[in-house]
Amino acid sequence: MTEQLYEHDTFGHDDDSETNMVVCPVCGQPVNNLAVKELFTVDVVESDFRVRTLDDDILDTWLVFCHHCFYITHDFTQIPNELELVSDLINSDIYQQRFTDTNPTTLELFEHYLFMLEQIKAQPIVFADTYLRMSWLYEDDKNVKVADAYREKAIVQYAKALLIGNLDEKEKSMIYYYIAELSRRNSQFERAKKSILKIDISMFQHLFDFQTALIRAHNKHAVTMPREEN
């Protein structure tokens, strides 16, 4: 789940770039695994678990891609599920032709990554986390309408993850929290209220109190998390 990315107050990297070099699991060529190795000093964490740092924007390096085969991932040390299916897609003309620019912008990289997820039929939770991050990109560009649309896409995928099941109580509670948060951000306060009431309060009392107060106030903005949840 996404919240596992933000358990600590710092993310950092070794100055020796050699330590960042790993092997791409698709083509076997050496690649820089910088997104995982880069570390930042966290300033605040927002209500949708977006990390704001004192340095660069983590979002700009959340995805990395292999300059040899153009495989996109968050961590090259993780071998993708159904590796053969992923490899076939990466080597296909329809995928390779997307990379007319081999130095894509952050948004372009996310769009290529989303295309890959669609083709390999990734799990809903992966789509949800990706749509959430794409909403941050559009919000940064002051494109409120599209940011709202991507939050709705994330909500749909989080709901699908709940329907599929195979989640423990913590995972289900976190999904209900995300649905409440993203609904609130899109001014869907009734839906937000219904969702936040489904989380396990014994596990997430602070998150419940925090989100409930925002919903009651009809606050649709990103808000800094209480420090104890960072």
mmCIF file with all atom_site columns, C-alpha atoms in Angstrom:
data_model
loop_
_atom_site.group_PDB
_atom_site.id
_atom_site.type_symbol
_atom_site.label_atom_id
_atom_site.label_alt_id
_atom_site.label_comp_id
_atom_site.label_asym_id
_atom_site.label_entity_id
_atom_site.label_seq_id
_atom_site.pdbx_PDB_ins_code
_atom_site.Cartn_x
_atom_site.Cartn_y
_atom_site.Cartn_z
_atom_site.occupancy
_atom_site.B_iso_or_equiv
_atom_site.pdbx_formal_charge
_atom_site.auth_seq_id
_atom_site.auth_comp_id
_atom_site.auth_asym_id
_atom_site.auth_atom_id
_atom_site.pdbx_PDB_model_num
ATOM 1   C CA . MET A 1 1   ? 0.000   0.000   0.000   1.00 0.00 ? 1   MET A CA 1
ATOM 2   C CA . THR A 1 2   ? 1.052   3.574   -0.629  1.00 0.00 ? 2   THR A CA 1
ATOM 3   C CA . GLU A 1 3   ? 1.365   4.594   3.000   1.00 0.00 ? 3   GLU A CA 1
ATOM 4   C CA . GLN A 1 4   ? 4.287   2.194   3.408   1.00 0.00 ? 4   GLN A CA 1
ATOM 5   C CA . LEU A 1 5   ? 6.390   4.568   1.320   1.00 0.00 ? 5   LEU A CA 1
ATOM 6   C CA . TYR A 1 6   ? 6.166   7.258   3.958   1.00 0.00 ? 6   TYR A CA 1
ATOM 7   C CA . GLU A 1 7   ? 7.008   5.614   7.251   1.00 0.00 ? 7   GLU A CA 1
ATOM 8   C CA . HIS A 1 8   ? 10.196  7.621   7.768   1.00 0.00 ? 8   HIS A CA 1
ATOM 9   C CA . ASP A 1 9   ? 11.074  11.286  7.807   1.00 0.00 ? 9   ASP A CA 1
ATOM 10  C CA . THR A 1 10  ? 14.011  11.039  5.407   1.00 0.00 ? 10  THR A CA 1
ATOM 11  C CA . PHE A 1 11  ? 14.795  9.428   2.091   1.00 0.00 ? 11  PHE A CA 1
ATOM 12  C CA . GLY A 1 12  ? 18.485  9.528   1.026   1.00 0.00 ? 12  GLY A CA 1
ATOM 13  C CA . HIS A 1 13  ? 21.037  8.287   -1.473  1.00 0.00 ? 13  HIS A CA 1
ATOM 14  C CA . ASP A 1 14  ? 24.619  7.244   -1.482  1.00 0.00 ? 14  ASP A CA 1
ATOM 15  C CA . ASP A 1 15  ? 26.847  9.788   -3.232  1.00 0.00 ? 15  ASP A CA 1
ATOM 16  C CA . ASP A 1 16  ? 28.607  6.911   -4.979  1.00 0.00 ? 16  ASP A CA 1
ATOM 17  C CA . SER A 1 17  ? 26.483  6.470   -8.106  1.00 0.00 ? 17  SER A CA 1
ATOM 18  C CA . GLU A 1 18  ? 28.014  3.017   -8.604  1.00 0.00 ? 18  GLU A CA 1
ATOM 19  C CA . THR A 1 19  ? 25.817  1.723   -5.775  1.00 0.00 ? 19  THR A CA 1
ATOM 20  C CA . ASN A 1 20  ? 22.702  2.745   -7.709  1.00 0.00 ? 20  ASN A CA 1
ATOM 21  C CA . MET A 1 21  ? 23.497  0.564   -10.714 1.00 0.00 ? 21  MET A CA 1
ATOM 22  C CA . VAL A 1 22  ? 21.428  -2.605  -11.048 1.00 0.00 ? 22  VAL A CA 1
ATOM 23  C CA . VAL A 1 23  ? 20.309  -4.827  -13.922 1.00 0.00 ? 23  VAL A CA 1
ATOM 24  C CA . CYS A 1 24  ? 17.050  -4.194  -15.772 1.00 0.00 ? 24  CYS A CA 1
ATOM 25  C CA . PRO A 1 25  ? 14.877  -7.292  -15.177 1.00 0.00 ? 25  PRO A CA 1
ATOM 26  C CA . VAL A 1 26  ? 13.510  -7.105  -18.738 1.00 0.00 ? 26  VAL A CA 1
ATOM 27  C CA . CYS A 1 27  ? 16.578  -6.638  -20.957 1.00 0.00 ? 27  CYS A CA 1
ATOM 28  C CA . GLY A 1 28  ? 19.438  -7.392  -18.552 1.00 0.00 ? 28  GLY A CA 1
ATOM 29  C CA . GLN A 1 29  ? 21.304  -4.148  -19.220 1.00 0.00 ? 29  GLN A CA 1
ATOM 30  C CA . PRO A 1 30  ? 22.771  -2.040  -16.381 1.00 0.00 ? 30  PRO A CA 1
ATOM 31  C CA . VAL A 1 31  ? 20.480  0.796   -15.279 1.00 0.00 ? 31  VAL A CA 1
ATOM 32  C CA . ASN A 1 32  ? 20.431  3.482   -12.616 1.00 0.00 ? 32  ASN A CA 1
ATOM 33  C CA . ASN A 1 33  ? 17.871  2.655   -9.932  1.00 0.00 ? 33  ASN A CA 1
ATOM 34  C CA . LEU A 1 34  ? 17.773  6.276   -8.787  1.00 0.00 ? 34  LEU A CA 1
ATOM 35  C CA . ALA A 1 35  ? 14.101  6.575   -7.834  1.00 0.00 ? 35  ALA A CA 1
ATOM 36  C CA . VAL A 1 36  ? 14.567  4.083   -5.026  1.00 0.00 ? 36  VAL A CA 1
ATOM 37  C CA . LYS A 1 37  ? 18.023  5.295   -4.010  1.00 0.00 ? 37  LYS A CA 1
ATOM 38  C CA . GLU A 1 38  ? 17.362  9.025   -4.006  1.00 0.00 ? 38  GLU A CA 1
ATOM 39  C CA . LEU A 1 39  ? 16.620  10.400  -0.568  1.00 0.00 ? 39  LEU A CA 1
ATOM 40  C CA . PHE A 1 40  ? 15.077  13.653  0.468   1.00 0.00 ? 40  PHE A CA 1
ATOM 41  C CA . THR A 1 41  ? 14.440  15.475  3.698   1.00 0.00 ? 41  THR A CA 1
ATOM 42  C CA . VAL A 1 42  ? 10.695  15.446  4.231   1.00 0.00 ? 42  VAL A CA 1
ATOM 43  C CA . ASP A 1 43  ? 9.029   18.764  5.041   1.00 0.00 ? 43  ASP A CA 1
ATOM 44  C CA . VAL A 1 44  ? 5.393   17.688  5.391   1.00 0.00 ? 44  VAL A CA 1
ATOM 45  C CA . VAL A 1 45  ? 3.099   14.858  4.320   1.00 0.00 ? 45  VAL A CA 1
ATOM 46  C CA . GLU A 1 46  ? -0.293  15.910  2.988   1.00 0.00 ? 46  GLU A CA 1
ATOM 47  C CA . SER A 1 47  ? -3.687  14.348  3.601   1.00 0.00 ? 47  SER A CA 1
ATOM 48  C CA . ASP A 1 48  ? -3.444  12.165  0.464   1.00 0.00 ? 48  ASP A CA 1
ATOM 49  C CA . PHE A 1 49  ? 0.038   11.014  1.573   1.00 0.00 ? 49  PHE A CA 1
ATOM 50  C CA . ARG A 1 50  ? 1.875   13.224  -0.876  1.00 0.00 ? 50  ARG A CA 1
ATOM 51  C CA . VAL A 1 51  ? 5.355   13.936  0.442   1.00 0.00 ? 51  VAL A CA 1
ATOM 52  C CA . ARG A 1 52  ? 6.568   17.523  0.258   1.00 0.00 ? 52  ARG A CA 1
ATOM 53  C CA . THR A 1 53  ? 10.320  17.797  0.665   1.00 0.00 ? 53  THR A CA 1
ATOM 54  C CA . LEU A 1 54  ? 12.832  20.517  1.394   1.00 0.00 ? 54  LEU A CA 1
ATOM 55  C CA . ASP A 1 55  ? 14.657  19.510  -1.785  1.00 0.00 ? 55  ASP A CA 1
ATOM 56  C CA . ASP A 1 56  ? 13.308  18.286  -5.122  1.00 0.00 ? 56  ASP A CA 1
ATOM 57  C CA . ASP A 1 57  ? 9.846   16.906  -5.804  1.00 0.00 ? 57  ASP A CA 1
ATOM 58  C CA . ILE A 1 58  ? 9.842   13.150  -5.156  1.00 0.00 ? 58  ILE A CA 1
ATOM 59  C CA . LEU A 1 59  ? 7.162   12.828  -7.825  1.00 0.00 ? 59  LEU A CA 1
ATOM 60  C CA . ASP A 1 60  ? 9.696   13.756  -10.502 1.00 0.00 ? 60  ASP A CA 1
ATOM 61  C CA . THR A 1 61  ? 11.777  10.666  -9.719  1.00 0.00 ? 61  THR A CA 1
ATOM 62  C CA . TRP A 1 62  ? 9.133   8.212   -8.522  1.00 0.00 ? 62  TRP A CA 1
ATOM 63  C CA . LEU A 1 63  ? 9.334   6.396   -11.852 1.00 0.00 ? 63  LEU A CA 1
ATOM 64  C CA . VAL A 1 64  ? 12.547  5.354   -13.584 1.00 0.00 ? 64  VAL A CA 1
ATOM 65  C CA . PHE A 1 65  ? 12.970  3.790   -17.001 1.00 0.00 ? 65  PHE A CA 1
ATOM 66  C CA . CYS A 1 66  ? 15.541  1.727   -18.797 1.00 0.00 ? 66  CYS A CA 1
ATOM 67  C CA . HIS A 1 67  ? 17.178  3.722   -21.597 1.00 0.00 ? 67  HIS A CA 1
ATOM 68  C CA . HIS A 1 68  ? 17.989  0.444   -23.351 1.00 0.00 ? 68  HIS A CA 1
ATOM 69  C CA . CYS A 1 69  ? 14.541  -1.184  -23.623 1.00 0.00 ? 69  CYS A CA 1
ATOM 70  C CA . PHE A 1 70  ? 12.292  1.586   -22.159 1.00 0.00 ? 70  PHE A CA 1
ATOM 71  C CA . TYR A 1 71  ? 10.836  -0.580  -19.394 1.00 0.00 ? 71  TYR A CA 1
ATOM 72  C CA . ILE A 1 72  ? 9.313   1.692   -16.711 1.00 0.00 ? 72  ILE A CA 1
ATOM 73  C CA . THR A 1 73  ? 9.159   0.842   -13.031 1.00 0.00 ? 73  THR A CA 1
ATOM 74  C CA . HIS A 1 74  ? 9.575   2.210   -9.542  1.00 0.00 ? 74  HIS A CA 1
ATOM 75  C CA . ASP A 1 75  ? 12.273  -0.250  -8.534  1.00 0.00 ? 75  ASP A CA 1
ATOM 76  C CA . PHE A 1 76  ? 14.429  -2.196  -10.982 1.00 0.00 ? 76  PHE A CA 1
ATOM 77  C CA . THR A 1 77  ? 15.347  -4.715  -8.278  1.00 0.00 ? 77  THR A CA 1
ATOM 78  C CA . GLN A 1 78  ? 11.767  -6.019  -8.299  1.00 0.00 ? 78  GLN A CA 1
ATOM 79  C CA . ILE A 1 79  ? 11.056  -8.593  -10.998 1.00 0.00 ? 79  ILE A CA 1
ATOM 80  C CA . PRO A 1 80  ? 7.590   -7.853  -12.477 1.00 0.00 ? 80  PRO A CA 1
ATOM 81  C CA . ASN A 1 81  ? 4.818   -10.397 -12.256 1.00 0.00 ? 81  ASN A CA 1
ATOM 82  C CA . GLU A 1 82  ? 4.303   -12.260 -15.529 1.00 0.00 ? 82  GLU A CA 1
ATOM 83  C CA . LEU A 1 83  ? 7.744   -11.222 -16.743 1.00 0.00 ? 83  LEU A CA 1
ATOM 84  C CA . GLU A 1 84  ? 7.231   -12.841 -20.159 1.00 0.00 ? 84  GLU A CA 1
ATOM 85  C CA . LEU A 1 85  ? 4.065   -10.797 -20.774 1.00 0.00 ? 85  LEU A CA 1
ATOM 86  C CA . VAL A 1 86  ? 5.838   -7.594  -19.737 1.00 0.00 ? 86  VAL A CA 1
ATOM 87  C CA . SER A 1 87  ? 8.857   -8.399  -21.928 1.00 0.00 ? 87  SER A CA 1
ATOM 88  C CA . ASP A 1 88  ? 6.662   -9.101  -24.957 1.00 0.00 ? 88  ASP A CA 1
ATOM 89  C CA . LEU A 1 89  ? 4.946   -5.726  -24.521 1.00 0.00 ? 89  LEU A CA 1
ATOM 90  C CA . ILE A 1 90  ? 8.189   -3.794  -23.992 1.00 0.00 ? 90  ILE A CA 1
ATOM 91  C CA . ASN A 1 91  ? 9.633   -5.309  -27.167 1.00 0.00 ? 91  ASN A CA 1
ATOM 92  C CA . SER A 1 92  ? 6.510   -4.673  -29.248 1.00 0.00 ? 92  SER A CA 1
ATOM 93  C CA . ASP A 1 93  ? 6.336   -1.960  -31.913 1.00 0.00 ? 93  ASP A CA 1
ATOM 94  C CA . ILE A 1 94  ? 3.247   -0.366  -30.314 1.00 0.00 ? 94  ILE A CA 1
ATOM 95  C CA . TYR A 1 95  ? 5.216   0.236   -27.120 1.00 0.00 ? 95  TYR A CA 1
ATOM 96  C CA . GLN A 1 96  ? 8.569   1.160   -28.643 1.00 0.00 ? 96  GLN A CA 1
ATOM 97  C CA . GLN A 1 97  ? 6.972   3.707   -30.975 1.00 0.00 ? 97  GLN A CA 1
ATOM 98  C CA . ARG A 1 98  ? 5.795   5.700   -27.977 1.00 0.00 ? 98  ARG A CA 1
ATOM 99  C CA . PHE A 1 99  ? 9.383   6.700   -27.198 1.00 0.00 ? 99  PHE A CA 1
ATOM 100 C CA . THR A 1 100 ? 10.092  9.164   -29.987 1.00 0.00 ? 100 THR A CA 1
ATOM 101 C CA . ASP A 1 101 ? 11.547  11.288  -27.187 1.00 0.00 ? 101 ASP A CA 1
ATOM 102 C CA . THR A 1 102 ? 13.927  9.253   -25.042 1.00 0.00 ? 102 THR A CA 1
ATOM 103 C CA . ASN A 1 103 ? 14.030  11.961  -22.392 1.00 0.00 ? 103 ASN A CA 1
ATOM 104 C CA . PRO A 1 104 ? 10.337  12.147  -21.443 1.00 0.00 ? 104 PRO A CA 1
ATOM 105 C CA . THR A 1 105 ? 8.865   14.669  -19.036 1.00 0.00 ? 105 THR A CA 1
ATOM 106 C CA . THR A 1 106 ? 7.471   13.422  -15.728 1.00 0.00 ? 106 THR A CA 1
ATOM 107 C CA . LEU A 1 107 ? 3.920   13.484  -17.112 1.00 0.00 ? 107 LEU A CA 1
ATOM 108 C CA . GLU A 1 108 ? 4.934   11.701  -20.326 1.00 0.00 ? 108 GLU A CA 1
ATOM 109 C CA . LEU A 1 109 ? 6.682   9.008   -18.295 1.00 0.00 ? 109 LEU A CA 1
ATOM 110 C CA . PHE A 1 110 ? 3.534   8.497   -16.231 1.00 0.00 ? 110 PHE A CA 1
ATOM 111 C CA . GLU A 1 111 ? 1.456   8.270   -19.423 1.00 0.00 ? 111 GLU A CA 1
ATOM 112 C CA . HIS A 1 112 ? 3.815   5.625   -20.850 1.00 0.00 ? 112 HIS A CA 1
ATOM 113 C CA . TYR A 1 113 ? 3.688   3.760   -17.524 1.00 0.00 ? 113 TYR A CA 1
ATOM 114 C CA . LEU A 1 114 ? -0.110  3.881   -17.507 1.00 0.00 ? 114 LEU A CA 1
ATOM 115 C CA . PHE A 1 115 ? -0.187  2.510   -21.058 1.00 0.00 ? 115 PHE A CA 1
ATOM 116 C CA . MET A 1 116 ? 2.003   -0.384  -19.921 1.00 0.00 ? 116 MET A CA 1
ATOM 117 C CA . LEU A 1 117 ? -0.276  -1.087  -16.950 1.00 0.00 ? 117 LEU A CA 1
ATOM 118 C CA . GLU A 1 118 ? -3.323  -1.118  -19.225 1.00 0.00 ? 118 GLU A CA 1
ATOM 119 C CA . GLN A 1 119 ? -1.721  -3.560  -21.654 1.00 0.00 ? 119 GLN A CA 1
ATOM 120 C CA . ILE A 1 120 ? -0.618  -6.035  -18.987 1.00 0.00 ? 120 ILE A CA 1
ATOM 121 C CA . LYS A 1 121 ? -3.901  -5.665  -17.056 1.00 0.00 ? 121 LYS A CA 1
ATOM 122 C CA . ALA A 1 122 ? -2.289  -4.663  -13.782 1.00 0.00 ? 122 ALA A CA 1
ATOM 123 C CA . GLN A 1 123 ? -4.074  -4.922  -10.448 1.00 0.00 ? 123 GLN A CA 1
ATOM 124 C CA . PRO A 1 124 ? -6.552  -2.138  -9.526  1.00 0.00 ? 124 PRO A CA 1
ATOM 125 C CA . ILE A 1 125 ? -4.434  -0.994  -6.578  1.00 0.00 ? 125 ILE A CA 1
ATOM 126 C CA . VAL A 1 126 ? -1.538  -0.241  -8.951  1.00 0.00 ? 126 VAL A CA 1
ATOM 127 C CA . PHE A 1 127 ? -3.821  1.799   -11.207 1.00 0.00 ? 127 PHE A CA 1
ATOM 128 C CA . ALA A 1 128 ? -5.244  3.624   -8.192  1.00 0.00 ? 128 ALA A CA 1
ATOM 129 C CA . ASP A 1 129 ? -1.848  4.698   -6.877  1.00 0.00 ? 129 ASP A CA 1
ATOM 130 C CA . THR A 1 130 ? -0.785  5.772   -10.373 1.00 0.00 ? 130 THR A CA 1
ATOM 131 C CA . TYR A 1 131 ? -3.952  7.809   -10.991 1.00 0.00 ? 131 TYR A CA 1
ATOM 132 C CA . LEU A 1 132 ? -3.475  9.470   -7.604  1.00 0.00 ? 132 LEU A CA 1
ATOM 133 C CA . ARG A 1 133 ? 0.026   10.592  -8.498  1.00 0.00 ? 133 ARG A CA 1
ATOM 134 C CA . MET A 1 134 ? -1.120  11.806  -11.895 1.00 0.00 ? 134 MET A CA 1
ATOM 135 C CA . SER A 1 135 ? -3.728  13.952  -10.147 1.00 0.00 ? 135 SER A CA 1
ATOM 136 C CA . TRP A 1 136 ? -0.843  15.616  -8.286  1.00 0.00 ? 136 TRP A CA 1
ATOM 137 C CA . LEU A 1 137 ? 0.849   16.449  -11.583 1.00 0.00 ? 137 LEU A CA 1
ATOM 138 C CA . TYR A 1 138 ? -2.261  18.106  -12.998 1.00 0.00 ? 138 TYR A CA 1
ATOM 139 C CA . GLU A 1 139 ? -2.919  19.923  -9.756  1.00 0.00 ? 139 GLU A CA 1
ATOM 140 C CA . ASP A 1 140 ? 0.611   21.329  -9.881  1.00 0.00 ? 140 ASP A CA 1
ATOM 141 C CA . ASP A 1 141 ? -0.219  22.625  -13.363 1.00 0.00 ? 141 ASP A CA 1
ATOM 142 C CA . LYS A 1 142 ? -3.398  24.286  -11.988 1.00 0.00 ? 142 LYS A CA 1
ATOM 143 C CA . ASN A 1 143 ? -5.536  21.979  -14.137 1.00 0.00 ? 143 ASN A CA 1
ATOM 144 C CA . VAL A 1 144 ? -8.220  21.415  -11.514 1.00 0.00 ? 144 VAL A CA 1
ATOM 145 C CA . LYS A 1 145 ? -10.705 19.704  -13.820 1.00 0.00 ? 145 LYS A CA 1
ATOM 146 C CA . VAL A 1 146 ? -8.279  17.004  -14.937 1.00 0.00 ? 146 VAL A CA 1
ATOM 147 C CA . ALA A 1 147 ? -6.867  16.592  -11.420 1.00 0.00 ? 147 ALA A CA 1
ATOM 148 C CA . ASP A 1 148 ? -10.404 15.953  -10.165 1.00 0.00 ? 148 ASP A CA 1
ATOM 149 C CA . ALA A 1 149 ? -10.973 13.458  -12.983 1.00 0.00 ? 149 ALA A CA 1
ATOM 150 C CA . TYR A 1 150 ? -7.862  11.491  -12.035 1.00 0.00 ? 150 TYR A CA 1
ATOM 151 C CA . ARG A 1 151 ? -8.913  11.436  -8.393  1.00 0.00 ? 151 ARG A CA 1
ATOM 152 C CA . GLU A 1 152 ? -12.212 9.912   -9.531  1.00 0.00 ? 152 GLU A CA 1
ATOM 153 C CA . LYS A 1 153 ? -10.306 7.330   -11.568 1.00 0.00 ? 153 LYS A CA 1
ATOM 154 C CA . ALA A 1 154 ? -8.295  6.470   -8.462  1.00 0.00 ? 154 ALA A CA 1
ATOM 155 C CA . ILE A 1 155 ? -11.477 6.085   -6.389  1.00 0.00 ? 155 ILE A CA 1
ATOM 156 C CA . VAL A 1 156 ? -12.929 3.638   -8.939  1.00 0.00 ? 156 VAL A CA 1
ATOM 157 C CA . GLN A 1 157 ? -9.778  1.511   -8.843  1.00 0.00 ? 157 GLN A CA 1
ATOM 158 C CA . TYR A 1 158 ? -9.573  1.546   -5.039  1.00 0.00 ? 158 TYR A CA 1
ATOM 159 C CA . ALA A 1 159 ? -13.203 0.362   -4.983  1.00 0.00 ? 159 ALA A CA 1
ATOM 160 C CA . LYS A 1 160 ? -12.350 -2.433  -7.426  1.00 0.00 ? 160 LYS A CA 1
ATOM 161 C CA . ALA A 1 161 ? -9.506  -3.500  -5.143  1.00 0.00 ? 161 ALA A CA 1
ATOM 162 C CA . LEU A 1 162 ? -12.013 -3.823  -2.295  1.00 0.00 ? 162 LEU A CA 1
ATOM 163 C CA . LEU A 1 163 ? -14.318 -5.950  -4.464  1.00 0.00 ? 163 LEU A CA 1
ATOM 164 C CA . ILE A 1 164 ? -11.513 -8.290  -5.455  1.00 0.00 ? 164 ILE A CA 1
ATOM 165 C CA . GLY A 1 165 ? -10.736 -8.872  -1.783  1.00 0.00 ? 165 GLY A CA 1
ATOM 166 C CA . ASN A 1 166 ? -7.685  -10.704 -0.403  1.00 0.00 ? 166 ASN A CA 1
ATOM 167 C CA . LEU A 1 167 ? -6.942  -7.674  1.782   1.00 0.00 ? 167 LEU A CA 1
ATOM 168 C CA . ASP A 1 168 ? -6.257  -7.576  5.494   1.00 0.00 ? 168 ASP A CA 1
ATOM 169 C CA . GLU A 1 169 ? -8.049  -5.142  7.780   1.00 0.00 ? 169 GLU A CA 1
ATOM 170 C CA . LYS A 1 170 ? -5.258  -2.561  7.645   1.00 0.00 ? 170 LYS A CA 1
ATOM 171 C CA . GLU A 1 171 ? -5.227  -2.576  3.841   1.00 0.00 ? 171 GLU A CA 1
ATOM 172 C CA . LYS A 1 172 ? -9.001  -2.241  3.652   1.00 0.00 ? 172 LYS A CA 1
ATOM 173 C CA . SER A 1 173 ? -8.987  0.625   6.143   1.00 0.00 ? 173 SER A CA 1
ATOM 174 C CA . MET A 1 174 ? -6.329  2.456   4.182   1.00 0.00 ? 174 MET A CA 1
ATOM 175 C CA . ILE A 1 175 ? -8.353  2.098   0.976   1.00 0.00 ? 175 ILE A CA 1
ATOM 176 C CA . TYR A 1 176 ? -11.438 3.464   2.727   1.00 0.00 ? 176 TYR A CA 1
ATOM 177 C CA . TYR A 1 177 ? -9.299  6.355   3.955   1.00 0.00 ? 177 TYR A CA 1
ATOM 178 C CA . TYR A 1 178 ? -8.113  7.081   0.401   1.00 0.00 ? 178 TYR A CA 1
ATOM 179 C CA . ILE A 1 179 ? -11.660 6.973   -0.965  1.00 0.00 ? 179 ILE A CA 1
ATOM 180 C CA . ALA A 1 180 ? -12.760 9.373   1.781   1.00 0.00 ? 180 ALA A CA 1
ATOM 181 C CA . GLU A 1 181 ? -9.823  11.705  1.163   1.00 0.00 ? 181 GLU A CA 1
ATOM 182 C CA . LEU A 1 182 ? -10.183 11.796  -2.623  1.00 0.00 ? 182 LEU A CA 1
ATOM 183 C CA . SER A 1 183 ? -13.972 12.162  -2.398  1.00 0.00 ? 183 SER A CA 1
ATOM 184 C CA . ARG A 1 184 ? -13.521 15.097  -0.034  1.00 0.00 ? 184 ARG A CA 1
ATOM 185 C CA . ARG A 1 185 ? -11.010 16.694  -2.396  1.00 0.00 ? 185 ARG A CA 1
ATOM 186 C CA . ASN A 1 186 ? -13.632 16.420  -5.150  1.00 0.00 ? 186 ASN A CA 1
ATOM 187 C CA . SER A 1 187 ? -16.351 17.946  -2.929  1.00 0.00 ? 187 SER A CA 1
ATOM 188 C CA . GLN A 1 188 ? -18.151 14.599  -2.621  1.00 0.00 ? 188 GLN A CA 1
ATOM 189 C CA . PHE A 1 189 ? -18.589 15.018  1.114   1.00 0.00 ? 189 PHE A CA 1
ATOM 190 C CA . GLU A 1 190 ? -21.386 12.472  1.641   1.00 0.00 ? 190 GLU A CA 1
ATOM 191 C CA . ARG A 1 191 ? -19.376 9.757   -0.082  1.00 0.00 ? 191 ARG A CA 1
ATOM 192 C CA . ALA A 1 192 ? -16.351 10.795  1.941   1.00 0.00 ? 192 ALA A CA 1
ATOM 193 C CA . LYS A 1 193 ? -18.328 10.511  5.179   1.00 0.00 ? 193 LYS A CA 1
ATOM 194 C CA . LYS A 1 194 ? -19.655 7.028   4.320   1.00 0.00 ? 194 LYS A CA 1
ATOM 195 C CA . SER A 1 195 ? -16.163 5.815   3.480   1.00 0.00 ? 195 SER A CA 1
ATOM 196 C CA . ILE A 1 196 ? -14.338 7.188   6.516   1.00 0.00 ? 196 ILE A CA 1
ATOM 197 C CA . LEU A 1 197 ? -16.885 5.491   8.798   1.00 0.00 ? 197 LEU A CA 1
ATOM 198 C CA . LYS A 1 198 ? -15.724 2.117   7.430   1.00 0.00 ? 198 LYS A CA 1
ATOM 199 C CA . ILE A 1 199 ? -12.116 2.332   8.586   1.00 0.00 ? 199 ILE A CA 1
ATOM 200 C CA . ASP A 1 200 ? -10.917 0.427   11.635  1.00 0.00 ? 200 ASP A CA 1
ATOM 201 C CA . ILE A 1 201 ? -10.773 3.181   14.237  1.00 0.00 ? 201 ILE A CA 1
ATOM 202 C CA . SER A 1 202 ? -8.782  1.001   16.633  1.00 0.00 ? 202 SER A CA 1
ATOM 203 C CA . MET A 1 203 ? -5.921  1.070   14.106  1.00 0.00 ? 203 MET A CA 1
ATOM 204 C CA . PHE A 1 204 ? -6.344  4.576   12.711  1.00 0.00 ? 204 PHE A CA 1
ATOM 205 C CA . GLN A 1 205 ? -7.941  6.782   15.348  1.00 0.00 ? 205 GLN A CA 1
ATOM 206 C CA . HIS A 1 206 ? -5.772  9.801   14.430  1.00 0.00 ? 206 HIS A CA 1
ATOM 207 C CA . LEU A 1 207 ? -6.516  9.447   10.712  1.00 0.00 ? 207 LEU A CA 1
ATOM 208 C CA . PHE A 1 208 ? -10.212 9.031   11.438  1.00 0.00 ? 208 PHE A CA 1
ATOM 209 C CA . ASP A 1 209 ? -10.368 12.144  13.614  1.00 0.00 ? 209 ASP A CA 1
ATOM 210 C CA . PHE A 1 210 ? -8.249  14.142  11.165  1.00 0.00 ? 210 PHE A CA 1
ATOM 211 C CA . GLN A 1 211 ? -10.294 13.242  8.086   1.00 0.00 ? 211 GLN A CA 1
ATOM 212 C CA . THR A 1 212 ? -13.658 13.502  9.834   1.00 0.00 ? 212 THR A CA 1
ATOM 213 C CA . ALA A 1 213 ? -12.927 17.086  10.895  1.00 0.00 ? 213 ALA A CA 1
ATOM 214 C CA . LEU A 1 214 ? -12.034 18.019  7.300   1.00 0.00 ? 214 LEU A CA 1
ATOM 215 C CA . ILE A 1 215 ? -15.211 16.423  5.937   1.00 0.00 ? 215 ILE A CA 1
ATOM 216 C CA . ARG A 1 216 ? -17.402 18.170  8.479   1.00 0.00 ? 216 ARG A CA 1
ATOM 217 C CA . ALA A 1 217 ? -15.798 21.497  7.570   1.00 0.00 ? 217 ALA A CA 1
ATOM 218 C CA . HIS A 1 218 ? -16.384 20.783  3.844   1.00 0.00 ? 218 HIS A CA 1
ATOM 219 C CA . ASN A 1 219 ? -12.682 21.443  3.341   1.00 0.00 ? 219 ASN A CA 1
ATOM 220 C CA . LYS A 1 220 ? -11.721 20.264  -0.166  1.00 0.00 ? 220 LYS A CA 1
ATOM 221 C CA . HIS A 1 221 ? -8.031  21.178  0.002   1.00 0.00 ? 221 HIS A CA 1
ATOM 222 C CA . ALA A 1 222 ? -4.858  19.204  0.619   1.00 0.00 ? 222 ALA A CA 1
ATOM 223 C CA . VAL A 1 223 ? -4.004  19.569  4.297   1.00 0.00 ? 223 VAL A CA 1
ATOM 224 C CA . THR A 1 224 ? -0.822  18.772  6.199   1.00 0.00 ? 224 THR A CA 1
ATOM 225 C CA . MET A 1 225 ? -1.028  15.511  8.118   1.00 0.00 ? 225 MET A CA 1
ATOM 226 C CA . PRO A 1 226 ? -0.784  15.623  11.908  1.00 0.00 ? 226 PRO A CA 1
ATOM 227 C CA . ARG A 1 227 ? 2.878   15.133  12.763  1.00 0.00 ? 227 ARG A CA 1
ATOM 228 C CA . GLU A 1 228 ? 2.283   11.846  14.600  1.00 0.00 ? 228 GLU A CA 1
ATOM 229 C CA . GLU A 1 229 ? 1.053   10.275  11.318  1.00 0.00 ? 229 GLU A CA 1
ATOM 230 C CA . ASN A 1 230 ? 4.218   11.196  9.387   1.00 0.00 ? 230 ASN A CA 1
#
